[in-house]
Amino acid sequence: MSTIDRRSAVHPRERTAARRYPCRVDAYGTRQYADTLRHIGETVWLPEAAGALIRRPIGATGLHDLVGPYPWAGFENWAARDDDVRRLASDNVSVTMVVPPTALTDDRELELVVDHLVDFKEHLLVDLRLDWREMLSAGHRRKLRRQGPSVCVERLDPTDAVRERWVELYESLVERHSINGAAAFDRQALVDQLEIPGMQIFGARVGDDIL
């Protein structure tokens, strides 16, 4: 089996911080979240790693491959992931996933079990114990000044109105940018995502309108 593992690139200083202050990416690794990706394949649960992959058919070949959930994979036990994947080797052509920058894995360890490892995008981590305002880019500060006090960001309860607005906003985004593939969630998938344990909803408002 050819295993391809893509890792989110992060500056060495931020990667060190990630290992000192680990962040579990539970939501993306849950079966509930993986099930919302049913438009691309079926959920495969990895019991030892405690995370999910998506099994996709390869055209009309009768073959399948495995991919991590969009946008990246999330396992509670990264060390056990490779044993789980090896058990699936006979039934699948390849495994591809994005490893989040907060996963406590080592590139040297990954290179022992994957055929191809590359950096993929860059993510910056913010230490929220410090003043977050000092870490904003000039562009973000400019946008905040332009919006002024008219925009209020708050935590929202998952009411029917909030669910409907969430679906409307995402469907508008899909249409405006011609989004397809894994990110093209259908209405039911978007509603189901709000029911994932630990899900929190934040919205930006101008008056009564959620942006």
mmCIF file of C-alpha atoms in Angstrom:
data_model
loop_
_atom_site.group_PDB
_atom_site.id
_atom_site.type_symbol
_atom_site.label_atom_id
_atom_site.label_comp_id
_atom_site.label_asym_id
_atom_site.label_seq_id
_atom_site.Cartn_x
_atom_site.Cartn_y
_atom_site.Cartn_z
ATOM 1 C CA MET A 1 0.000 0.000 0.000
ATOM 2 C CA SER A 2 1.239 3.477 -0.827
ATOM 3 C CA THR A 3 0.690 5.792 2.111
ATOM 4 C CA ILE A 4 0.898 9.546 1.513
ATOM 5 C CA ASP A 5 0.873 11.813 4.546
ATOM 6 C CA ARG A 6 0.720 15.589 4.176
ATOM 7 C CA ARG A 7 1.602 17.716 7.183
ATOM 8 C CA SER A 8 0.451 21.277 7.758
ATOM 9 C CA ALA A 9 3.561 23.427 7.767
ATOM 10 C CA VAL A 10 4.159 25.576 10.818
ATOM 11 C CA HIS A 11 7.077 27.790 11.774
ATOM 12 C CA PRO A 12 9.561 25.890 14.045
ATOM 13 C CA ARG A 13 8.907 28.308 16.903
ATOM 14 C CA GLU A 14 5.165 27.735 16.668
ATOM 15 C CA ARG A 15 5.669 23.974 16.318
ATOM 16 C CA THR A 16 7.611 23.968 19.587
ATOM 17 C CA ALA A 17 4.772 25.888 21.220
ATOM 18 C CA ALA A 18 2.267 23.366 19.862
ATOM 19 C CA ARG A 19 4.092 20.525 21.556
ATOM 20 C CA ARG A 20 4.344 22.409 24.821
ATOM 21 C CA TYR A 21 0.658 23.313 24.777
ATOM 22 C CA PRO A 22 -1.000 20.445 22.837
ATOM 23 C CA CYS A 23 -4.445 20.974 21.332
ATOM 24 C CA ARG A 24 -6.637 17.956 20.665
ATOM 25 C CA VAL A 25 -8.444 18.198 17.354
ATOM 26 C CA ASP A 26 -11.350 16.089 18.558
ATOM 27 C CA ALA A 27 -14.159 17.356 16.332
ATOM 28 C CA TYR A 28 -12.483 16.478 13.031
ATOM 29 C CA GLY A 29 -11.698 13.000 14.330
ATOM 30 C CA THR A 30 -15.178 12.124 15.561
ATOM 31 C CA ARG A 31 -17.398 9.664 13.770
ATOM 32 C CA GLN A 32 -20.168 12.299 13.776
ATOM 33 C CA TYR A 33 -18.059 14.748 11.796
ATOM 34 C CA ALA A 34 -16.778 12.094 9.398
ATOM 35 C CA ASP A 35 -20.378 11.085 8.685
ATOM 36 C CA THR A 36 -21.070 14.610 7.385
ATOM 37 C CA LEU A 37 -18.560 13.842 4.604
ATOM 38 C CA ARG A 38 -20.820 11.106 3.205
ATOM 39 C CA HIS A 39 -20.898 12.946 -0.135
ATOM 40 C CA ILE A 40 -17.319 11.783 -0.782
ATOM 41 C CA GLY A 41 -17.306 8.344 0.867
ATOM 42 C CA GLU A 42 -18.075 6.152 3.860
ATOM 43 C CA THR A 43 -16.703 6.529 7.380
ATOM 44 C CA VAL A 44 -14.046 4.056 8.509
ATOM 45 C CA TRP A 45 -13.391 4.090 12.250
ATOM 46 C CA LEU A 46 -9.867 3.417 13.555
ATOM 47 C CA PRO A 47 -10.475 1.916 17.010
ATOM 48 C CA GLU A 48 -6.920 2.087 18.369
ATOM 49 C CA ALA A 49 -6.196 5.607 17.145
ATOM 50 C CA ALA A 50 -9.734 6.737 18.051
ATOM 51 C CA GLY A 51 -10.320 8.673 14.852
ATOM 52 C CA ALA A 52 -11.934 8.377 11.439
ATOM 53 C CA LEU A 53 -10.924 8.124 7.795
ATOM 54 C CA ILE A 54 -13.105 8.323 4.684
ATOM 55 C CA ARG A 55 -13.175 5.399 2.222
ATOM 56 C CA ARG A 56 -13.745 6.524 -1.374
ATOM 57 C CA PRO A 57 -14.394 4.482 -4.517
ATOM 58 C CA ILE A 58 -11.866 4.982 -7.333
ATOM 59 C CA GLY A 59 -14.042 5.432 -10.385
ATOM 60 C CA ALA A 60 -15.454 2.143 -11.732
ATOM 61 C CA THR A 61 -12.338 0.128 -10.853
ATOM 62 C CA GLY A 62 -13.844 -1.543 -7.809
ATOM 63 C CA LEU A 63 -10.873 -0.239 -5.815
ATOM 64 C CA HIS A 64 -10.906 2.234 -2.915
ATOM 65 C CA ASP A 65 -8.606 4.681 -1.180
ATOM 66 C CA LEU A 66 -8.672 6.261 2.269
ATOM 67 C CA VAL A 67 -8.441 9.973 3.031
ATOM 68 C CA GLY A 68 -8.456 11.937 6.231
ATOM 69 C CA PRO A 69 -11.466 14.141 7.004
ATOM 70 C CA TYR A 70 -11.509 17.668 5.586
ATOM 71 C CA PRO A 71 -9.655 19.885 6.472
ATOM 72 C CA TRP A 72 -7.358 17.578 8.460
ATOM 73 C CA ALA A 73 -7.307 14.341 10.395
ATOM 74 C CA GLY A 74 -7.843 14.184 14.132
ATOM 75 C CA PHE A 75 -6.877 11.190 16.282
ATOM 76 C CA GLU A 76 -6.838 10.936 20.045
ATOM 77 C CA ASN A 77 -3.973 8.435 19.858
ATOM 78 C CA TRP A 78 -1.667 9.357 16.971
ATOM 79 C CA ALA A 79 0.862 6.698 17.946
ATOM 80 C CA ALA A 80 -1.661 3.919 17.229
ATOM 81 C CA ARG A 81 -2.733 5.317 13.867
ATOM 82 C CA ASP A 82 -0.165 3.425 11.813
ATOM 83 C CA ASP A 83 -1.185 0.027 13.220
ATOM 84 C CA ASP A 84 -4.804 0.759 12.342
ATOM 85 C CA VAL A 85 -3.864 1.846 8.820
ATOM 86 C CA ARG A 86 -1.761 -1.280 8.212
ATOM 87 C CA ARG A 87 -4.769 -3.452 9.070
ATOM 88 C CA LEU A 88 -6.678 -1.703 6.265
ATOM 89 C CA ALA A 89 -3.883 -2.135 3.713
ATOM 90 C CA SER A 90 -5.259 -5.171 1.892
ATOM 91 C CA ASP A 91 -8.542 -3.492 0.978
ATOM 92 C CA ASN A 92 -7.374 -0.003 -0.001
ATOM 93 C CA VAL A 93 -4.888 1.398 -2.511
ATOM 94 C CA SER A 94 -3.561 4.353 -0.517
ATOM 95 C CA VAL A 95 -4.033 6.591 2.494
ATOM 96 C CA THR A 96 -3.759 10.381 2.285
ATOM 97 C CA MET A 97 -4.262 12.800 5.143
ATOM 98 C CA VAL A 98 -3.317 16.244 6.421
ATOM 99 C CA VAL A 99 -1.693 16.093 9.849
ATOM 100 C CA PRO A 100 -2.605 19.181 11.903
ATOM 101 C CA PRO A 101 0.248 21.319 13.254
ATOM 102 C CA THR A 102 -0.953 20.657 16.795
ATOM 103 C CA ALA A 103 -0.614 16.868 16.503
ATOM 104 C CA LEU A 104 2.184 15.620 18.721
ATOM 105 C CA THR A 105 3.994 13.707 15.972
ATOM 106 C CA ASP A 106 7.592 13.866 14.836
ATOM 107 C CA ASP A 107 8.561 14.170 11.163
ATOM 108 C CA ARG A 108 11.281 11.545 11.605
ATOM 109 C CA GLU A 109 8.731 9.069 12.947
ATOM 110 C CA LEU A 110 6.308 9.838 10.129
ATOM 111 C CA GLU A 111 8.986 9.273 7.495
ATOM 112 C CA LEU A 112 9.407 5.691 8.741
ATOM 113 C CA VAL A 113 5.803 4.745 7.936
ATOM 114 C CA VAL A 114 4.847 6.889 4.929
ATOM 115 C CA ASP A 115 6.030 6.912 1.330
ATOM 116 C CA HIS A 116 5.719 10.654 0.838
ATOM 117 C CA LEU A 117 5.725 13.509 3.358
ATOM 118 C CA VAL A 118 5.449 17.169 2.376
ATOM 119 C CA ASP A 119 4.665 20.477 4.053
ATOM 120 C CA PHE A 120 1.183 21.700 3.244
ATOM 121 C CA LYS A 121 0.155 25.317 3.932
ATOM 122 C CA GLU A 122 1.264 27.370 6.922
ATOM 123 C CA HIS A 123 -0.599 27.812 10.174
ATOM 124 C CA LEU A 124 0.263 30.314 12.907
ATOM 125 C CA LEU A 125 -0.525 29.571 16.530
ATOM 126 C CA VAL A 126 -1.445 32.341 18.966
ATOM 127 C CA ASP A 127 -0.642 32.092 22.658
ATOM 128 C CA LEU A 128 -3.846 33.485 24.191
ATOM 129 C CA ARG A 129 -2.111 34.062 27.512
ATOM 130 C CA LEU A 130 -0.515 37.079 25.832
ATOM 131 C CA ASP A 131 -2.202 40.186 24.446
ATOM 132 C CA TRP A 132 -3.777 38.866 21.218
ATOM 133 C CA ARG A 133 -4.102 42.405 19.854
ATOM 134 C CA GLU A 134 -0.323 42.615 19.483
ATOM 135 C CA MET A 135 -0.391 39.569 17.207
ATOM 136 C CA LEU A 136 -2.889 40.913 14.664
ATOM 137 C CA SER A 137 -1.533 41.682 11.222
ATOM 138 C CA ALA A 138 -1.793 45.210 9.840
ATOM 139 C CA GLY A 139 -4.483 43.994 7.439
ATOM 140 C CA HIS A 140 -6.641 42.581 10.240
ATOM 141 C CA ARG A 141 -6.267 45.745 12.304
ATOM 142 C CA ARG A 142 -7.289 47.828 9.287
ATOM 143 C CA LYS A 143 -10.416 45.723 8.760
ATOM 144 C CA LEU A 144 -11.355 46.032 12.430
ATOM 145 C CA ARG A 145 -11.030 49.810 12.320
ATOM 146 C CA ARG A 146 -13.180 49.939 9.194
ATOM 147 C CA GLN A 147 -15.962 47.912 10.841
ATOM 148 C CA GLY A 148 -15.846 49.996 13.991
ATOM 149 C CA PRO A 149 -18.127 49.294 16.954
ATOM 150 C CA SER A 150 -21.076 48.316 14.722
ATOM 151 C CA VAL A 151 -20.012 44.644 14.613
ATOM 152 C CA CYS A 152 -20.570 42.506 17.698
ATOM 153 C CA VAL A 153 -19.042 39.009 17.924
ATOM 154 C CA GLU A 154 -20.759 36.720 20.395
ATOM 155 C CA ARG A 155 -21.324 33.099 21.288
ATOM 156 C CA LEU A 156 -24.651 31.829 19.965
ATOM 157 C CA ASP A 157 -27.047 29.140 21.117
ATOM 158 C CA PRO A 158 -27.953 26.523 18.465
ATOM 159 C CA THR A 159 -31.512 27.734 17.965
ATOM 160 C CA ASP A 160 -33.513 26.921 14.837
ATOM 161 C CA ALA A 161 -32.927 30.469 13.576
ATOM 162 C CA VAL A 162 -29.148 30.179 14.080
ATOM 163 C CA ARG A 163 -29.070 26.782 12.338
ATOM 164 C CA GLU A 164 -30.985 28.164 9.377
ATOM 165 C CA ARG A 165 -28.729 31.218 9.132
ATOM 166 C CA TRP A 166 -25.628 29.001 9.278
ATOM 167 C CA VAL A 167 -26.941 26.888 6.401
ATOM 168 C CA GLU A 168 -27.886 29.987 4.372
ATOM 169 C CA LEU A 169 -24.451 31.559 4.820
ATOM 170 C CA TYR A 170 -22.582 28.384 3.896
ATOM 171 C CA GLU A 171 -24.770 27.640 0.874
ATOM 172 C CA SER A 172 -24.199 31.215 -0.305
ATOM 173 C CA LEU A 173 -20.442 30.720 0.107
ATOM 174 C CA VAL A 174 -20.541 27.489 -1.922
ATOM 175 C CA GLU A 175 -22.450 29.167 -4.721
ATOM 176 C CA ARG A 176 -20.361 32.347 -4.785
ATOM 177 C CA HIS A 177 -17.031 30.534 -4.923
ATOM 178 C CA SER A 178 -18.153 27.427 -6.848
ATOM 179 C CA ILE A 179 -16.957 25.192 -4.010
ATOM 180 C CA ASN A 180 -16.963 21.480 -4.742
ATOM 181 C CA GLY A 181 -15.412 18.306 -3.384
ATOM 182 C CA ALA A 182 -15.080 17.649 0.337
ATOM 183 C CA ALA A 183 -16.009 21.213 1.372
ATOM 184 C CA ALA A 184 -19.334 21.104 -0.511
ATOM 185 C CA PHE A 185 -21.426 20.014 2.482
ATOM 186 C CA ASP A 186 -25.148 19.566 1.889
ATOM 187 C CA ARG A 187 -27.841 21.080 4.088
ATOM 188 C CA GLN A 188 -28.256 18.032 6.323
ATOM 189 C CA ALA A 189 -24.505 17.730 6.843
ATOM 190 C CA LEU A 190 -24.303 21.369 7.941
ATOM 191 C CA VAL A 191 -27.137 20.856 10.434
ATOM 192 C CA ASP A 192 -25.540 17.647 11.735
ATOM 193 C CA GLN A 193 -22.245 19.466 12.335
ATOM 194 C CA LEU A 194 -23.933 21.708 14.875
ATOM 195 C CA GLU A 195 -24.854 18.612 16.898
ATOM 196 C CA ILE A 196 -21.277 17.366 17.275
ATOM 197 C CA PRO A 197 -20.368 17.195 21.007
ATOM 198 C CA GLY A 198 -18.332 20.208 22.063
ATOM 199 C CA MET A 199 -19.434 22.310 19.086
ATOM 200 C CA GLN A 200 -19.486 26.043 19.862
ATOM 201 C CA ILE A 201 -21.013 28.676 17.604
ATOM 202 C CA PHE A 202 -19.756 32.235 17.322
ATOM 203 C CA GLY A 203 -21.402 34.813 15.125
ATOM 204 C CA ALA A 204 -20.731 38.368 14.033
ATOM 205 C CA ARG A 205 -23.772 40.619 14.218
ATOM 206 C CA VAL A 206 -24.695 44.040 12.937
ATOM 207 C CA GLY A 207 -27.896 44.800 14.772
ATOM 208 C CA ASP A 208 -30.026 41.668 14.556
ATOM 209 C CA ASP A 209 -28.394 40.380 11.367
ATOM 210 C CA ILE A 210 -25.857 37.558 11.646
ATOM 211 C CA LEU A 211 -23.141 38.056 9.091
#
